[in-house]
Amino acid sequence: MYEVLMVVYLVVAIGLVGLILIQQGKGADMGASFGAGASATLFGSSGAGNFLTRSTAVLAIGFFALSLIIGNLSANHTKSEDAWKDLSSDAAQVTEQVTEQVTEQESVKSEEKIPD
């Protein structure tokens, strides 16, 4: 589920950047009054602002919601590298096991040498 959310998050982020780059600034309307020809746009002269603004708002809300969800999931996600930070207790356990095995082997050898 985490990987799927990350892919959706990436798609929403790219779509949000694309929609922001497509939009015209507030000063672009001034050029239309001097004959720039903005009335022949794809969405019409006033429809482009409404459609692009609403879709940008929807993608922005989705972006922030996904950010919060992914942040919450990653905060509760345990990392496997944390087990490698403190190896002293594991090393002590291994050392104890090896010394126990060595003492067992020495006791077995000493029992074999002493005849009853």
PDB file of C-alpha atoms in Angstrom:
ATOM      1  CA  MET A   1       0.000   0.000   0.000  1.00  0.00           C
ATOM      2  CA  TYR A   2       2.887   2.352   0.796  1.00  0.00           C
ATOM      3  CA  GLU A   3       4.383   1.908  -2.677  1.00  0.00           C
ATOM      4  CA  VAL A   4       1.025   2.564  -4.374  1.00  0.00           C
ATOM      5  CA  LEU A   5       0.595   5.780  -2.381  1.00  0.00           C
ATOM      6  CA  MET A   6       4.086   6.886  -3.374  1.00  0.00           C
ATOM      7  CA  VAL A   7       3.303   6.363  -7.074  1.00  0.00           C
ATOM      8  CA  VAL A   8       0.008   8.265  -6.764  1.00  0.00           C
ATOM      9  CA  TYR A   9       1.849  11.002  -4.865  1.00  0.00           C
ATOM     10  CA  LEU A  10       4.394  11.306  -7.682  1.00  0.00           C
ATOM     11  CA  VAL A  11       1.681  11.476 -10.361  1.00  0.00           C
ATOM     12  CA  VAL A  12      -0.234  14.138  -8.403  1.00  0.00           C
ATOM     13  CA  ALA A  13       2.948  16.175  -7.916  1.00  0.00           C
ATOM     14  CA  ILE A  14       3.835  16.066 -11.617  1.00  0.00           C
ATOM     15  CA  GLY A  15       0.244  16.948 -12.572  1.00  0.00           C
ATOM     16  CA  LEU A  16       0.238  19.847 -10.115  1.00  0.00           C
ATOM     17  CA  VAL A  17       3.474  21.247 -11.530  1.00  0.00           C
ATOM     18  CA  GLY A  18       2.138  20.882 -15.072  1.00  0.00           C
ATOM     19  CA  LEU A  19      -1.128  22.658 -14.291  1.00  0.00           C
ATOM     20  CA  ILE A  20       0.674  25.505 -12.572  1.00  0.00           C
ATOM     21  CA  LEU A  21       2.979  25.969 -15.553  1.00  0.00           C
ATOM     22  CA  ILE A  22       0.045  25.994 -17.998  1.00  0.00           C
ATOM     23  CA  GLN A  23      -1.782  28.797 -16.200  1.00  0.00           C
ATOM     24  CA  GLN A  24      -1.318  32.406 -17.197  1.00  0.00           C
ATOM     25  CA  GLY A  25      -0.459  35.079 -14.703  1.00  0.00           C
ATOM     26  CA  LYS A  26      -2.693  37.968 -13.672  1.00  0.00           C
ATOM     27  CA  GLY A  27      -0.842  40.365 -15.976  1.00  0.00           C
ATOM     28  CA  ALA A  28      -1.506  38.207 -19.044  1.00  0.00           C
ATOM     29  CA  ASP A  29      -5.064  39.575 -19.291  1.00  0.00           C
ATOM     30  CA  MET A  30      -3.673  42.996 -20.058  1.00  0.00           C
ATOM     31  CA  GLY A  31      -2.167  41.719 -23.306  1.00  0.00           C
ATOM     32  CA  ALA A  32      -5.550  40.381 -24.428  1.00  0.00           C
ATOM     33  CA  SER A  33      -7.055  43.864 -24.299  1.00  0.00           C
ATOM     34  CA  PHE A  34      -4.401  45.090 -26.725  1.00  0.00           C
ATOM     35  CA  GLY A  35      -5.159  42.385 -29.282  1.00  0.00           C
ATOM     36  CA  ALA A  36      -3.124  39.355 -28.169  1.00  0.00           C
ATOM     37  CA  GLY A  37      -5.929  37.023 -29.275  1.00  0.00           C
ATOM     38  CA  ALA A  38      -6.713  35.261 -26.001  1.00  0.00           C
ATOM     39  CA  SER A  39     -10.327  34.713 -27.039  1.00  0.00           C
ATOM     40  CA  ALA A  40      -9.361  31.771 -29.274  1.00  0.00           C
ATOM     41  CA  THR A  41      -8.141  29.543 -26.466  1.00  0.00           C
ATOM     42  CA  LEU A  42      -9.142  25.942 -25.922  1.00  0.00           C
ATOM     43  CA  PHE A  43     -11.459  26.556 -22.968  1.00  0.00           C
ATOM     44  CA  GLY A  44     -12.679  29.999 -24.000  1.00  0.00           C
ATOM     45  CA  SER A  45     -11.636  33.355 -22.639  1.00  0.00           C
ATOM     46  CA  SER A  46     -12.989  32.875 -19.106  1.00  0.00           C
ATOM     47  CA  GLY A  47     -13.337  29.077 -18.951  1.00  0.00           C
ATOM     48  CA  ALA A  48      -9.598  28.412 -18.814  1.00  0.00           C
ATOM     49  CA  GLY A  49      -9.167  30.176 -15.510  1.00  0.00           C
ATOM     50  CA  ASN A  50     -12.052  28.393 -13.855  1.00  0.00           C
ATOM     51  CA  PHE A  51     -11.129  24.904 -15.104  1.00  0.00           C
ATOM     52  CA  LEU A  52      -7.407  25.233 -14.433  1.00  0.00           C
ATOM     53  CA  THR A  53      -7.956  26.915 -11.082  1.00  0.00           C
ATOM     54  CA  ARG A  54     -10.369  24.271  -9.864  1.00  0.00           C
ATOM     55  CA  SER A  55      -8.247  21.372 -11.089  1.00  0.00           C
ATOM     56  CA  THR A  56      -5.156  22.917  -9.488  1.00  0.00           C
ATOM     57  CA  ALA A  57      -7.046  23.280  -6.209  1.00  0.00           C
ATOM     58  CA  VAL A  58      -8.182  19.650  -6.347  1.00  0.00           C
ATOM     59  CA  LEU A  59      -4.647  18.409  -7.060  1.00  0.00           C
ATOM     60  CA  ALA A  60      -3.233  20.640  -4.297  1.00  0.00           C
ATOM     61  CA  ILE A  61      -5.708  19.220  -1.774  1.00  0.00           C
ATOM     62  CA  GLY A  62      -4.819  15.703  -2.936  1.00  0.00           C
ATOM     63  CA  PHE A  63      -1.108  16.498  -2.685  1.00  0.00           C
ATOM     64  CA  PHE A  64      -1.403  17.719   0.902  1.00  0.00           C
ATOM     65  CA  ALA A  65      -3.661  14.835   1.932  1.00  0.00           C
ATOM     66  CA  LEU A  66      -1.249  12.292   0.455  1.00  0.00           C
ATOM     67  CA  SER A  67       1.650  14.067   2.163  1.00  0.00           C
ATOM     68  CA  LEU A  68      -0.029  13.689   5.539  1.00  0.00           C
ATOM     69  CA  ILE A  69      -0.972  10.050   4.932  1.00  0.00           C
ATOM     70  CA  ILE A  70       2.496   9.050   3.715  1.00  0.00           C
ATOM     71  CA  GLY A  71       4.102  10.970   6.576  1.00  0.00           C
ATOM     72  CA  ASN A  72       1.918   9.141   9.072  1.00  0.00           C
ATOM     73  CA  LEU A  73       2.700   5.757   7.523  1.00  0.00           C
ATOM     74  CA  SER A  74       6.437   6.402   7.417  1.00  0.00           C
ATOM     75  CA  ALA A  75       6.495   7.657  11.023  1.00  0.00           C
ATOM     76  CA  ASN A  76       5.094   4.322  12.253  1.00  0.00           C
ATOM     77  CA  HIS A  77       7.245   2.305   9.848  1.00  0.00           C
ATOM     78  CA  THR A  78      10.127   0.522  11.583  1.00  0.00           C
ATOM     79  CA  LYS A  79      13.416   0.459   9.775  1.00  0.00           C
ATOM     80  CA  SER A  80      15.421  -2.736   9.525  1.00  0.00           C
ATOM     81  CA  GLU A  81      18.690  -0.819   9.858  1.00  0.00           C
ATOM     82  CA  ASP A  82      17.847   0.018  13.484  1.00  0.00           C
ATOM     83  CA  ALA A  83      18.761  -3.530  14.462  1.00  0.00           C
ATOM     84  CA  TRP A  84      22.328  -2.928  13.238  1.00  0.00           C
ATOM     85  CA  LYS A  85      22.965   0.146  15.401  1.00  0.00           C
ATOM     86  CA  ASP A  86      23.640  -1.722  18.665  1.00  0.00           C
ATOM     87  CA  LEU A  87      25.557  -4.901  18.002  1.00  0.00           C
ATOM     88  CA  SER A  88      27.290  -5.090  21.379  1.00  0.00           C
ATOM     89  CA  SER A  89      24.610  -7.242  23.020  1.00  0.00           C
ATOM     90  CA  ASP A  90      24.482  -9.603  20.043  1.00  0.00           C
ATOM     91  CA  ALA A  91      28.271  -9.882  20.022  1.00  0.00           C
ATOM     92  CA  ALA A  92      28.271 -10.687  23.744  1.00  0.00           C
ATOM     93  CA  GLN A  93      25.690 -13.433  23.207  1.00  0.00           C
ATOM     94  CA  VAL A  94      27.729 -14.962  20.387  1.00  0.00           C
ATOM     95  CA  THR A  95      30.879 -14.832  22.520  1.00  0.00           C
ATOM     96  CA  GLU A  96      29.098 -16.564  25.397  1.00  0.00           C
ATOM     97  CA  GLN A  97      27.791 -19.283  23.071  1.00  0.00           C
ATOM     98  CA  VAL A  98      31.251 -19.904  21.621  1.00  0.00           C
ATOM     99  CA  THR A  99      32.855 -20.139  25.070  1.00  0.00           C
ATOM    100  CA  GLU A 100      30.119 -22.544  26.213  1.00  0.00           C
ATOM    101  CA  GLN A 101      30.744 -24.744  23.175  1.00  0.00           C
ATOM    102  CA  VAL A 102      34.495 -24.692  23.749  1.00  0.00           C
ATOM    103  CA  THR A 103      34.106 -25.657  27.416  1.00  0.00           C
ATOM    104  CA  GLU A 104      31.698 -28.459  26.467  1.00  0.00           C
ATOM    105  CA  GLN A 105      34.172 -29.785  23.910  1.00  0.00           C
ATOM    106  CA  GLU A 106      37.024 -29.626  26.419  1.00  0.00           C
ATOM    107  CA  SER A 107      34.974 -31.450  29.035  1.00  0.00           C
ATOM    108  CA  VAL A 108      34.066 -34.159  26.515  1.00  0.00           C
ATOM    109  CA  LYS A 109      37.755 -34.577  25.584  1.00  0.00           C
ATOM    110  CA  SER A 110      38.804 -34.763  29.224  1.00  0.00           C
ATOM    111  CA  GLU A 111      36.138 -37.412  29.922  1.00  0.00           C
ATOM    112  CA  GLU A 112      37.396 -39.497  27.011  1.00  0.00           C
ATOM    113  CA  LYS A 113      40.968 -39.444  28.317  1.00  0.00           C
ATOM    114  CA  ILE A 114      40.105 -40.511  31.897  1.00  0.00           C
ATOM    115  CA  PRO A 115      39.298 -44.214  32.026  1.00  0.00           C
ATOM    116  CA  ASP A 116      36.920 -45.435  34.735  1.00  0.00           C
TER     117      ASP A 116
END
